């Protein structure tokens, strides 16, 4: 090694990596620290020599090629790094500055895009939340959020020793409005109603839509008085007619109130009790009512049942039972009467007497009537597919017959299920006919023209004139069971039965005797010339499976009506099924 530092001149065994790379033809540079000795001194063997300084240096290893000879020598040059550093910095800084500015501009440019993305994500989250907690139609809180709001209010109220009011509000006759004006306008009505009610709330009150025309309110804090004040303000809002499709429409609502903690301390109890109160309001026509635990006896519980009935119809908890109607001459089962039962999840099988009259008073009778019609016609189609020609009778109430759409609804069902109109018989009572003769007659005439049969149910119990028998398309009279059941004991009941049969025959009507409970009644009716018998002597109303078993086991045949009669009447009591 030749060096400007005398101490390093001479042969060396030092293996310097950089030097080796330079010997292979590469120029290598790196920064090292070099010890500078004062002139005339030599490096110390251990530690730094006295007076020496350490300098940051750029060491460069450059190969020196000779002609035809590679790897001949390396030049190692140590340069003070400071001026190099300064020069590099002077050259680099403007470039770095430009880069920095460019980066900054890029970031600024990205901000709107980032903003947009964040906003979109935010909106999507908000939309998901809205769907989970708010009603699509009105934008009001839905059932889920309302339950949570009640629970939150209850917690707060408990700490502050305040009371909270939960109100259930249901429109009267909304279904009718919806059916007559169409869903579109029905929806518009609900939206408008939501807005009007929201206007009269206090800032902390909550209005929610629980579904259909069912709204609920949470007032916190609130007592009976403040709840009533709010109901008044709502009723005032409803005095103004709603203009829908150019038509002014008056809307009424029934409101039920439950107050916490007096009437319940959780959302389920409070809502159920507000429901009970609401049905009391509806049934009594008072517009509102406050839950009264003292009155939560049979009556109110039955009313609450109606609230459940609405859901029962949706959940298909209603079942149809069928009671056969037998030809007194041929003993053939010519038809069945569909009688509705409610498979209540807690209370078991409920009879129609418990819920049909209540449904009638609360506007629920129409969905119930349609449910029964649809399932009865479907069942009739099923029997027809199995080669059984069974006529099916369905009971209709007054609200059913005030529905101008009923004929087209029935027509649609019959066509959809391929059932001839003559296989369907509709039973109505005299009371129904006398209530609104014009409208009811219109509906009945429509049904009659389609070929659907019409029977007067419970005949003899109404006090109406019999004039309707010549004006309406009646096919059959069903003598009320009270006369038939008493026939053997009471001569005047026997006379009523006999003259009704005569009257019907003279008018060319079929006569069905209901409540046939004994073979004596059977024999008497046969002697009087009655057409059909229905009653426990033959069978009570039974499920489809039981009815099919009964038809298979006999003694009642399923022959057509004009088949010759078989067997003796006297032998029947052996096999009669008595409930
Ligand atoms: P209804 O139309 O007069 O039905 C006859 C009722 O008498 C049925 O009671 C039936 O089980 C009962 N019955 C039948 N044979 C005898 C008998 O030999 N002796 C006695 N004591 N009773 C007998 P159910 O099923 O409890 O129905 C009661 C009422 O409920 C019906 O009276 C009807 O007005 C109404 N109803 C039943 N199902 C429906 C329905 O689907 N829609 C409507 N709107 N009303 C219905
Ligand atoms: Ca009936
Ligand atoms: Ca009857």
Coordinates of C-alpha atoms and ligand atoms in Angstrom, one line a residue:
X1 CA 0.0 0.0 0.0
X2 CA 1.2 3.5 -0.9
X3 CA -0.3 6.1 1.2
X4 CA -0.2 9.9 1.8
X5 CA 0.0 8.7 5.4
X6 CA 3.4 7.4 5.9
X7 CA 2.4 5.1 8.7
X8 CA 0.3 3.0 6.3
X9 CA 2.8 2.5 3.6
X10 CA 3.9 -1.1 3.2
X11 CA 2.5 -4.6 2.7
X12 CA -0.8 -5.3 4.5
X13 CA -2.9 -8.4 5.3
X14 CA -6.0 -6.3 6.0
X15 CA -8.9 -7.7 4.0
X16 CA -11.0 -4.7 3.1
X17 CA -14.3 -5.6 1.5
X18 CA -14.5 -2.3 -0.4
X19 CA -11.1 -2.9 -1.7
X20 CA -12.0 -6.3 -2.9
X21 CA -15.0 -5.0 -4.7
X22 CA -12.9 -2.3 -6.4
X23 CA -10.4 -5.0 -7.5
X24 CA -13.3 -6.6 -9.3
X25 CA -13.8 -3.4 -11.3
X26 CA -16.4 -1.5 -9.2
X27 CA -16.1 2.0 -7.8
X28 CA -17.3 1.9 -4.2
X29 CA -18.0 4.8 -1.9
X30 CA -19.0 5.0 1.7
X31 CA -18.9 7.3 4.6
X32 CA -16.4 6.5 7.4
X33 CA -14.8 8.2 10.3
X34 CA -11.1 8.8 9.9
X35 CA -8.7 9.7 12.7
X36 CA -6.5 12.7 11.8
X37 CA -3.2 12.8 13.5
X38 CA -1.2 15.9 14.2
X39 CA 1.8 16.1 11.9
X40 CA 4.7 13.9 12.8
X41 CA 2.7 11.5 15.1
X42 CA 1.8 7.9 14.4
X43 CA -1.4 6.2 15.4
X44 CA -1.7 4.8 18.8
X45 CA -2.0 1.0 19.1
X46 CA -4.8 1.2 21.7
X47 CA -7.4 4.0 21.7
X48 CA -6.9 7.5 20.1
X49 CA -3.5 9.1 19.7
X50 CA -3.1 12.3 21.7
X51 CA -4.2 15.4 19.8
X52 CA -5.9 13.4 17.1
X53 CA -9.4 14.3 15.7
X54 CA -12.0 12.2 14.1
X55 CA -13.5 13.4 10.8
X56 CA -16.4 12.3 8.8
X57 CA -15.0 11.3 5.5
X58 CA -16.1 9.9 2.1
X59 CA -13.9 7.0 1.2
X60 CA -13.8 6.1 -2.4
X61 CA -12.3 2.9 -3.8
X62 CA -11.6 3.2 -7.5
X63 CA -10.0 0.5 -9.7
X64 CA -7.0 1.6 -11.7
X65 CA -7.0 -0.5 -14.9
X66 CA -3.7 -1.0 -16.8
X67 CA -3.6 -1.9 -20.5
X68 CA -4.4 -5.6 -20.8
X69 CA -4.3 -6.1 -17.1
X70 CA -7.3 -6.1 -14.8
X71 CA -7.2 -5.9 -11.1
X72 CA -3.9 -4.0 -11.1
X73 CA -4.4 -1.4 -8.4
X74 CA -7.0 0.5 -6.4
X75 CA -7.0 4.2 -5.6
X76 CA -8.5 4.9 -2.2
X77 CA -9.4 8.5 -1.8
X78 CA -10.5 10.0 1.5
X79 CA -12.4 13.3 1.1
X80 CA -13.7 15.5 3.8
X81 CA -17.4 14.8 3.8
X82 CA -18.6 18.2 4.9
X83 CA -18.3 20.1 1.7
X84 CA -19.8 17.2 -0.2
X85 CA -22.7 17.1 2.2
X86 CA -23.2 20.8 1.8
X87 CA -23.2 20.5 -2.0
X88 CA -25.6 17.5 -1.9
X89 CA -27.9 19.3 0.4
X90 CA -27.9 22.4 -1.8
X91 CA -28.8 20.3 -4.8
X92 CA -31.3 18.1 -3.0
X93 CA -33.2 20.6 -0.9
X94 CA -35.1 22.3 -3.9
X95 CA -35.9 18.9 -5.3
X96 CA -37.2 17.7 -1.9
X97 CA -39.1 20.9 -1.6
X98 CA -40.7 20.3 -5.0
X99 CA -41.6 16.8 -3.9
X100 CA -43.0 18.0 -0.6
X101 CA -45.2 20.6 -2.3
X102 CA -46.3 18.0 -4.9
X103 CA -47.2 15.5 -2.1
X104 CA -49.0 18.2 -0.2
X105 CA -51.0 19.1 -3.3
X106 CA -51.8 15.5 -3.9
X107 CA -53.0 15.1 -0.4
X108 CA -55.1 18.2 -0.7
X109 CA -56.4 16.9 -4.0
X110 CA -57.4 13.6 -2.3
X111 CA -59.3 15.3 0.5
X112 CA -62.6 15.7 -1.4
X113 CA -62.4 12.1 -2.7
X114 CA -61.7 10.9 0.8
X115 CA -64.5 13.1 2.1
X116 CA -66.8 11.6 -0.5
X117 CA -65.9 8.0 0.5
X118 CA -66.2 8.7 4.2
X119 CA -69.5 10.5 3.6
X120 CA -70.8 7.6 1.5
X121 CA -69.8 5.1 4.2
X122 CA -71.4 7.3 6.8
X123 CA -74.6 7.5 4.8
X124 CA -74.6 3.7 4.3
X125 CA -74.2 3.2 8.0
X126 CA -77.0 5.7 8.7
X127 CA -79.2 3.9 6.1
X128 CA -78.7 0.5 7.8
X129 CA -79.4 2.1 11.1
X130 CA -82.5 3.8 9.8
X131 CA -83.9 0.6 8.4
X132 CA -83.4 -1.2 11.7
X133 CA -84.9 1.4 13.8
X134 CA -87.3 3.5 11.7
X135 CA -90.4 2.9 9.7
X136 CA -89.9 3.2 5.9
X137 CA -93.3 4.9 5.2
X138 CA -93.4 7.6 7.8
X139 CA -89.8 7.9 8.9
X140 CA -91.0 7.5 12.5
X141 CA -89.2 5.2 15.0
X142 CA -90.4 1.6 14.6
X143 CA -91.3 -1.1 17.2
X144 CA -87.7 -2.0 18.0
X145 CA -86.6 1.5 18.7
X146 CA -89.8 2.2 20.5
X147 CA -89.3 -0.7 22.9
X148 CA -85.7 0.6 23.6
X149 CA -87.0 4.1 24.1
X150 CA -89.5 2.9 26.7
X151 CA -86.9 0.9 28.6
X152 CA -84.5 3.9 28.6
X153 CA -87.3 6.3 29.7
X154 CA -88.3 3.8 32.5
X155 CA -84.7 3.7 33.8
X156 CA -84.4 7.4 33.9
X157 CA -87.9 7.8 35.4
X158 CA -87.1 5.3 38.1
X159 CA -84.0 7.4 39.2
X160 CA -86.0 10.7 39.1
X161 CA -89.1 9.1 40.6
X162 CA -91.2 10.3 37.6
X163 CA -94.0 8.5 35.7
X164 CA -94.1 7.7 32.0
X165 CA -97.1 7.3 29.8
X166 CA -97.3 4.8 26.9
X167 CA -100.2 5.4 24.4
X168 CA -101.5 3.1 21.7
X169 CA -103.4 4.8 18.9
X170 CA -105.3 3.0 16.2
X171 CA -107.4 4.5 13.4
X172 CA -111.0 3.6 13.3
X173 CA -112.0 2.0 10.0
X174 CA -108.6 2.4 8.4
X175 CA -109.0 -1.0 6.6
X176 CA -112.1 0.3 5.0
X177 CA -110.3 3.5 3.8
X178 CA -107.4 1.4 2.5
X179 CA -109.7 -1.0 0.7
X180 CA -111.9 1.7 -0.8
X181 CA -109.3 4.3 -1.8
X182 CA -106.4 2.0 -2.4
X183 CA -103.1 1.4 -0.6
X184 CA -101.5 4.4 -2.2
X185 CA -103.9 6.8 -0.5
X186 CA -104.0 4.8 2.6
X187 CA -100.2 5.2 2.9
X188 CA -100.5 9.0 2.2
X189 CA -103.1 9.1 5.1
X190 CA -100.7 7.4 7.5
X191 CA -97.9 9.8 6.5
X192 CA -100.1 12.8 7.0
X193 CA -101.3 11.5 10.3
X194 CA -97.7 11.0 11.5
X195 CA -96.9 14.6 10.6
X196 CA -99.9 16.0 12.3
X197 CA -99.4 14.1 15.5
X198 CA -95.7 14.9 15.6
X199 CA -96.6 18.6 15.5
X200 CA -98.5 18.5 18.8
X201 CA -95.8 16.6 20.8
X202 CA -93.6 18.1 23.4
X203 CA -89.9 18.0 22.4
X204 CA -89.0 14.9 24.5
X205 CA -92.1 12.8 23.5
X206 CA -91.7 10.0 21.0
X207 CA -94.1 9.0 18.3
X208 CA -93.6 5.6 16.7
X209 CA -95.4 3.5 14.1
X210 CA -95.7 -0.1 15.2
X211 CA -97.2 -1.3 11.9
X212 CA -100.4 -0.9 9.9
X213 CA -102.4 1.9 11.3
X214 CA -101.0 1.3 14.8
X215 CA -99.1 4.2 16.3
X216 CA -97.7 4.5 19.7
X217 CA -96.5 7.4 21.9
X218 CA -94.1 7.6 24.7
X219 CA -94.5 10.6 27.0
X220 CA -91.8 11.2 29.6
X221 CA -92.4 12.5 32.1
X222 CA -96.2 12.3 32.0
X223 CA -99.2 11.5 34.2
X224 CA -102.8 10.9 33.3
X225 CA -103.5 14.6 32.9
X226 CA -100.7 15.3 30.5
X227 CA -101.6 12.2 28.5
X228 CA -105.2 13.4 28.2
X229 CA -104.0 16.9 27.2
X230 CA -102.0 15.3 24.4
X231 CA -104.9 13.1 23.3
X232 CA -107.0 16.3 23.1
X233 CA -104.4 17.9 20.9
X234 CA -104.3 14.8 18.7
X235 CA -108.1 14.7 18.4
X236 CA -108.1 18.4 17.5
X237 CA -105.7 17.6 14.7
X238 CA -108.0 14.9 13.5
X239 CA -111.0 17.3 13.3
X240 CA -109.5 18.7 10.1
X241 CA -110.4 16.4 7.3
X242 CA -107.6 14.7 5.5
X243 CA -107.7 15.5 1.8
X244 CA -106.8 12.3 -0.2
X245 CA -107.0 12.1 -3.9
X246 CA -109.1 15.3 -3.8
X247 CA -111.5 13.8 -1.3
X248 CA -111.9 15.2 2.2
X249 CA -111.9 12.4 4.6
X250 CA -112.7 12.5 8.3
X251 CA -110.5 10.2 10.3
X252 CA -111.0 9.1 13.9
X253 CA -108.6 7.3 16.2
X254 CA -108.9 5.4 19.5
X255 CA -106.2 5.8 22.0
X256 CA -105.4 3.7 25.0
X257 CA -103.1 4.9 27.8
X258 CA -100.9 2.9 30.3
X259 CA -98.9 4.8 32.9
X260 CA -95.6 3.5 34.4
X261 CA -95.0 2.4 37.1
X262 CA -98.7 2.1 38.1
X263 CA -99.7 -0.1 35.1
X264 CA -96.4 -1.9 34.4
X265 CA -92.6 -1.5 34.7
X266 CA -91.5 -3.0 31.4
X267 CA -92.3 -2.2 27.8
X268 CA -94.2 -5.5 27.1
X269 CA -96.7 -5.0 30.0
X270 CA -97.1 -1.3 29.3
X271 CA -97.8 -1.9 25.6
X272 CA -100.2 -4.8 26.4
X273 CA -102.1 -2.7 28.9
X274 CA -102.2 0.3 26.6
X275 CA -103.6 -2.1 24.0
X276 CA -106.3 -3.3 26.4
X277 CA -107.2 0.3 27.1
X278 CA -107.3 1.1 23.3
X279 CA -109.7 -1.7 22.6
X280 CA -111.9 -0.5 25.5
X281 CA -111.9 2.9 23.8
X282 CA -112.7 1.4 20.5
X283 CA -115.4 -0.9 21.8
X284 CA -117.1 1.8 23.8
X285 CA -116.6 4.4 21.2
X286 CA -115.2 6.9 23.7
X287 CA -112.1 7.7 21.6
X288 CA -109.7 7.2 24.5
X289 CA -109.4 5.3 27.7
X290 CA -106.9 4.8 30.5
X291 CA -106.0 1.3 31.5
X292 CA -107.9 0.4 34.6
X293 CA -106.4 -2.6 36.5
X294 CA -109.7 -2.9 38.4
X295 CA -111.6 -3.4 35.2
X296 CA -109.0 -5.8 33.7
X297 CA -111.4 -8.6 34.3
X298 CA -113.0 -10.8 31.7
X299 CA -114.3 -8.0 29.6
X300 CA -111.0 -6.1 29.2
X301 CA -109.1 -9.4 28.8
X302 CA -111.4 -10.3 26.0
X303 CA -110.7 -7.0 24.4
X304 CA -107.0 -7.6 24.6
X305 CA -107.7 -10.9 23.0
X306 CA -108.9 -8.9 19.9
X307 CA -105.5 -7.3 19.8
X308 CA -104.0 -10.7 19.7
X309 CA -106.6 -11.8 17.1
X310 CA -105.2 -9.3 14.7
X311 CA -101.9 -11.1 14.9
X312 CA -103.5 -14.5 15.0
X313 CA -105.0 -13.9 11.6
X314 CA -101.6 -13.0 10.3
X315 CA -100.0 -16.0 11.9
X316 CA -102.8 -18.3 10.7
X317 CA -103.7 -19.5 14.2
X318 CA -107.4 -19.7 13.1
X319 CA -108.7 -23.1 12.1
X320 CA -111.9 -24.0 10.3
X321 CA -114.0 -26.8 11.8
X322 CA -116.8 -28.3 9.7
X323 CA -120.3 -29.4 10.7
X324 CA -122.0 -31.7 8.3
X325 CA -125.5 -31.0 6.9
X326 CA -127.4 -34.1 6.1
X327 CA -130.3 -34.7 3.7
X328 CA -133.2 -36.0 5.7
X329 CA -134.4 -38.1 2.8
X330 CA -131.2 -39.7 1.5
X331 CA -129.0 -39.4 4.6
X332 CA -126.3 -38.1 2.4
X333 CA -123.9 -35.4 3.7
X334 CA -124.6 -32.7 1.1
X335 CA -122.6 -30.0 2.6
X336 CA -120.8 -28.6 5.6
X337 CA -120.9 -25.4 7.6
X338 CA -117.5 -23.8 8.2
X339 CA -117.1 -22.7 11.9
X340 CA -114.1 -20.9 12.9
X341 CA -111.9 -21.8 15.9
X342 CA -108.9 -20.1 17.3
X343 CA -105.9 -22.2 18.3
X344 CA -104.7 -19.7 20.9
X345 CA -101.0 -20.4 21.9
X346 CA -101.8 -20.1 25.7
X347 CA -105.5 -20.5 26.1
X348 CA -106.0 -23.5 23.8
X349 CA -108.9 -23.9 21.4
X350 CA -111.2 -20.8 21.6
X351 CA -114.8 -20.9 20.4
X352 CA -116.1 -18.2 18.0
X353 CA -118.5 -16.9 20.7
X354 CA -115.5 -15.6 22.6
X355 CA -113.9 -13.6 19.7
X356 CA -116.3 -13.2 16.8
X357 CA -118.6 -10.7 18.5
X358 CA -115.5 -8.7 19.6
X359 CA -114.0 -8.8 16.2
X360 CA -117.3 -7.4 14.9
X361 CA -117.1 -4.4 17.3
X362 CA -113.5 -3.6 16.4
X363 CA -113.2 -3.7 12.7
X364 CA -111.3 -7.0 12.7
X365 CA -114.3 -8.9 11.4
X366 CA -113.4 -8.1 7.8
X367 CA -110.0 -9.7 7.8
X368 CA -111.5 -12.6 9.8
X369 CA -114.3 -13.0 7.3
X370 CA -112.0 -13.0 4.4
X371 CA -109.7 -15.5 6.1
X372 CA -112.6 -17.9 6.6
X373 CA -113.9 -17.4 3.1
X374 CA -110.5 -18.1 1.6
X375 CA -109.9 -21.2 3.7
X376 CA -113.4 -22.6 3.2
X377 CA -113.2 -22.2 -0.5
X378 CA -109.7 -23.8 -0.6
X379 CA -111.0 -26.7 1.5
X380 CA -114.0 -27.1 -0.9
X381 CA -111.5 -27.2 -3.8
X382 CA -109.5 -29.9 -2.0
X383 CA -112.6 -32.1 -1.6
X384 CA -113.6 -31.6 -5.1
X385 CA -110.1 -32.7 -6.2
X386 CA -110.8 -35.9 -4.1
X387 CA -114.1 -36.4 -5.9
X388 CA -116.2 -35.2 -3.0
X389 CA -119.0 -32.8 -3.9
X390 CA -119.5 -31.0 -0.6
X391 CA -121.1 -27.6 -0.5
X392 CA -119.5 -25.3 2.0
X393 CA -121.4 -22.7 4.0
X394 CA -119.7 -19.7 5.5
X395 CA -121.1 -17.3 8.1
X396 CA -121.0 -13.6 7.2
X397 CA -121.6 -10.6 9.4
X398 CA -122.9 -7.2 8.7
X399 CA -119.5 -5.5 8.2
X400 CA -118.8 -8.2 5.6
X401 CA -122.0 -7.3 3.7
X402 CA -121.3 -3.6 3.8
X403 CA -118.2 -4.2 1.8
X404 CA -119.0 -3.4 -1.8
X405 CA -115.9 -5.4 -2.9
X406 CA -117.2 -8.6 -1.4
X407 CA -118.7 -10.0 -4.6
X408 CA -115.5 -9.5 -6.7
X409 CA -113.4 -10.8 -3.8
X410 CA -115.5 -14.0 -3.6
X411 CA -115.6 -14.3 -7.4
X412 CA -111.7 -14.1 -7.5
X413 CA -111.4 -16.8 -4.8
X414 CA -113.9 -19.1 -6.6
X415 CA -112.1 -18.7 -9.9
X416 CA -108.6 -19.1 -8.4
X417 CA -109.6 -22.4 -6.8
X418 CA -111.8 -23.6 -9.6
X419 CA -114.9 -23.9 -7.3
X420 CA -118.4 -23.4 -8.9
X421 CA -120.3 -20.6 -7.2
X422 CA -123.2 -23.0 -6.4
X423 CA -120.9 -24.9 -4.1
X424 CA -120.6 -21.9 -1.8
X425 CA -123.4 -20.9 0.5
X426 CA -123.3 -17.7 2.5
X427 CA -125.2 -17.6 5.8
X428 CA -126.5 -14.2 7.0
X429 CA -128.9 -13.3 9.8
X430 CA -132.1 -11.4 9.5
X431 CA -130.6 -8.6 11.6
X432 CA -127.9 -8.1 8.9
X433 CA -130.5 -7.6 6.2
X434 CA -132.6 -5.0 8.1
X435 CA -129.6 -2.8 9.1
X436 CA -128.7 -1.2 5.8
X437 CA -131.0 -2.6 3.2
X438 CA -129.8 -0.6 0.2
X439 CA -126.1 -1.4 0.5
X440 CA -126.5 -4.9 1.8
X441 CA -129.0 -5.7 -1.0
X442 CA -126.6 -4.4 -3.5
X443 CA -123.9 -6.8 -2.3
X444 CA -126.2 -9.7 -1.9
X445 CA -127.7 -9.2 -5.4
X446 CA -124.1 -9.1 -6.8
X447 CA -123.4 -12.4 -5.0
X448 CA -126.7 -13.9 -6.1
X449 CA -126.1 -13.0 -9.8
X450 CA -122.8 -14.8 -9.6
X451 CA -124.6 -18.0 -8.6
X452 CA -123.5 -18.1 -4.9
X453 CA -126.2 -19.5 -2.6
X454 CA -127.6 -17.5 0.2
X455 CA -129.1 -18.9 3.4
X456 CA -130.9 -17.0 6.2
X457 CA -129.2 -18.1 9.5
X458 CA -130.9 -18.3 12.9
X459 CA -134.2 -17.9 11.1
X460 CA -137.1 -17.0 13.5
X461 CA -135.0 -15.0 16.0
X462 CA -135.1 -11.7 14.2
X463 CA -138.0 -9.4 14.5
X464 CA -137.9 -8.2 10.9
X465 CA -140.6 -8.4 8.4
X466 CA -140.4 -11.2 6.0
X467 CA -140.6 -8.9 2.9
X468 CA -136.9 -9.4 2.2
X469 CA -137.6 -13.0 1.3
X470 CA -139.2 -11.9 -2.0
X471 CA -136.7 -9.1 -2.7
X472 CA -133.5 -11.0 -2.1
X473 CA -131.9 -14.0 -3.8
X474 CA -132.4 -16.3 -0.9
X475 CA -132.0 -20.1 -1.4
X476 CA -132.4 -21.5 2.1
X477 CA -133.7 -20.9 5.6
X478 CA -131.9 -22.3 8.6
X479 CA -134.3 -22.7 11.4
X480 CA -132.7 -21.5 14.6
X481 CA -131.5 -24.3 16.9
X482 CA -133.4 -22.9 19.9
X483 CA -136.8 -23.9 18.3
X484 CA -135.5 -27.3 17.0
X485 CA -133.9 -28.3 20.3
X486 CA -137.1 -27.4 22.2
X487 CA -139.6 -29.0 19.8
X488 CA -140.2 -32.1 21.9
X489 CA -140.9 -30.2 25.0
X490 CA -142.7 -27.1 23.7
X491 CA -145.6 -27.4 21.4
X492 CA -145.4 -23.8 20.2
X493 CA -141.7 -24.3 19.2
X494 CA -142.9 -27.4 17.3
X495 CA -145.5 -25.2 15.6
X496 CA -142.9 -22.6 14.7
X497 CA -140.7 -25.2 13.2
X498 CA -143.5 -26.8 11.2
X499 CA -144.8 -23.5 9.9
X500 CA -141.3 -22.3 8.9
X501 CA -140.9 -25.5 6.9
X502 CA -144.2 -24.8 5.2
X503 CA -143.4 -21.2 4.5
X504 CA -140.0 -22.1 3.1
X505 CA -141.4 -24.9 0.9
X506 CA -144.1 -22.6 -0.4
X507 CA -141.5 -20.1 -1.4
X508 CA -139.4 -22.8 -3.0
X509 CA -136.6 -22.6 -0.5
X510 CA -134.5 -25.3 1.1
X511 CA -135.0 -25.7 4.8
X512 CA -132.2 -26.6 7.2
X513 CA -133.0 -27.4 10.8
X514 CA -130.1 -26.6 13.1
X515 CA -129.6 -28.1 16.6
X516 CA -130.9 -31.5 15.7
X517 CA -129.8 -33.4 18.8
X518 CA -132.0 -36.5 18.9
X519 CA -133.5 -39.2 16.7
X520 CA -137.0 -37.9 17.7
X521 CA -136.2 -34.5 16.4
X522 CA -134.8 -36.1 13.2
X523 CA -138.0 -38.1 12.7
X524 CA -140.3 -35.1 13.4
X525 CA -138.4 -32.9 10.9
X526 CA -138.6 -35.7 8.3
X527 CA -142.3 -35.9 8.8
X528 CA -142.6 -32.1 8.5
X529 CA -140.9 -32.2 5.1
X530 CA -137.7 -30.4 6.2
X531 CA -134.9 -30.7 3.7
X532 CA -131.7 -30.9 5.7
X533 CA -130.7 -31.5 9.3
X534 CA -127.6 -30.2 11.2
X535 CA -126.8 -30.9 14.8
X536 CA -125.1 -33.0 17.4
X537 CA -127.3 -36.0 16.4
X538 CA -125.2 -36.1 13.3
X539 CA -122.0 -34.6 14.4
X540 CA -120.6 -31.5 16.1
X541 CA -118.3 -29.3 14.1
X542 CA -115.1 -31.3 13.6
X543 CA -111.7 -30.9 12.0
X544 CA -111.1 -31.8 8.4
X545 CA -109.5 -35.1 9.4
X546 CA -112.3 -36.1 11.8
X547 CA -114.9 -35.1 9.1
X548 CA -113.2 -37.3 6.5
X549 CA -113.2 -40.2 9.0
X550 CA -116.9 -39.6 9.7
X551 CA -117.6 -39.7 6.0
X552 CA -115.6 -42.9 5.6
X553 CA -117.1 -44.7 8.6
X554 CA -120.8 -43.8 7.8
X555 CA -123.7 -44.1 8.4
X556 CA -123.9 -40.9 6.4
X557 CA -123.2 -41.4 2.8
X558 CA -121.7 -38.8 0.5
X559 CA -124.1 -39.7 -2.3
X560 CA -125.6 -37.1 -4.5
X561 CA -128.9 -35.7 -3.2
X562 CA -131.1 -37.5 -5.8
X563 CA -129.8 -41.0 -4.8
X564 CA -132.6 -43.2 -3.3
X565 CA -132.6 -43.3 0.5
X566 CA -131.2 -46.3 2.3
X567 CA -131.9 -47.8 5.8
X568 CA -134.3 -46.9 8.5
X569 CA -134.2 -43.7 10.5
X570 CA -134.6 -45.7 13.7
X571 CA -131.3 -47.4 13.4
X572 CA -129.4 -44.1 13.3
X573 CA -129.0 -43.4 17.0
X574 CA -126.5 -46.3 17.3
X575 CA -123.9 -44.5 15.3
X576 CA -124.8 -40.9 15.9
X577 CA -121.9 -38.9 17.3
X578 CA -123.1 -36.7 20.1
X579 CA -120.7 -34.0 21.4
Ligands
LIG1 P1 -124.2 -20.4 14.0 O1 -123.9 -19.9 12.7 O2 -125.6 -20.5 14.4 O3 -123.5 -21.8 14.1 C1 -124.1 -22.9 14.8 C2 -123.5 -23.0 16.2 O4 -124.3 -24.0 16.9 C3 -122.1 -23.6 16.2 O5 -121.5 -23.1 17.3 C4 -122.3 -25.0 16.3 O6 -121.2 -25.7 16.9 C5 -123.5 -25.1 17.3 N1 -124.3 -26.3 17.1 C6 -124.3 -27.1 16.0 N2 -125.2 -28.1 16.3 C7 -125.6 -28.0 17.5 C8 -126.5 -28.7 18.3 O7 -127.1 -29.8 17.9 N3 -126.8 -28.3 19.6 C9 -126.2 -27.2 20.0 N4 -126.5 -26.8 21.3 N5 -125.4 -26.4 19.3 C10 -125.1 -26.8 18.1 P2 -120.1 -22.4 17.2 O8 -119.2 -23.1 16.2 O9 -119.6 -22.2 18.6 O10 -120.5 -21.0 16.5 C11 -121.2 -20.1 17.2 C12 -121.5 -18.9 16.3 O11 -120.3 -18.2 16.0 C13 -122.1 -19.3 15.0 O12 -123.4 -19.6 15.1 C14 -121.8 -18.1 14.2 O13 -122.8 -17.1 14.4 C15 -120.5 -17.7 14.7 N6 -119.4 -18.1 13.8 C16 -118.8 -19.3 13.8 N7 -117.9 -19.4 12.9 C17 -117.9 -18.2 12.2 C18 -117.2 -17.6 11.1 O14 -116.4 -18.3 10.5 N8 -117.5 -16.4 10.8 C19 -118.5 -15.7 11.4 N9 -118.7 -14.4 11.0 N10 -119.2 -16.2 12.4 C20 -118.9 -17.4 12.8
LIG2 CA1 -124.4 -20.4 10.7
LIG3 CA1 -127.4 -20.7 13.2

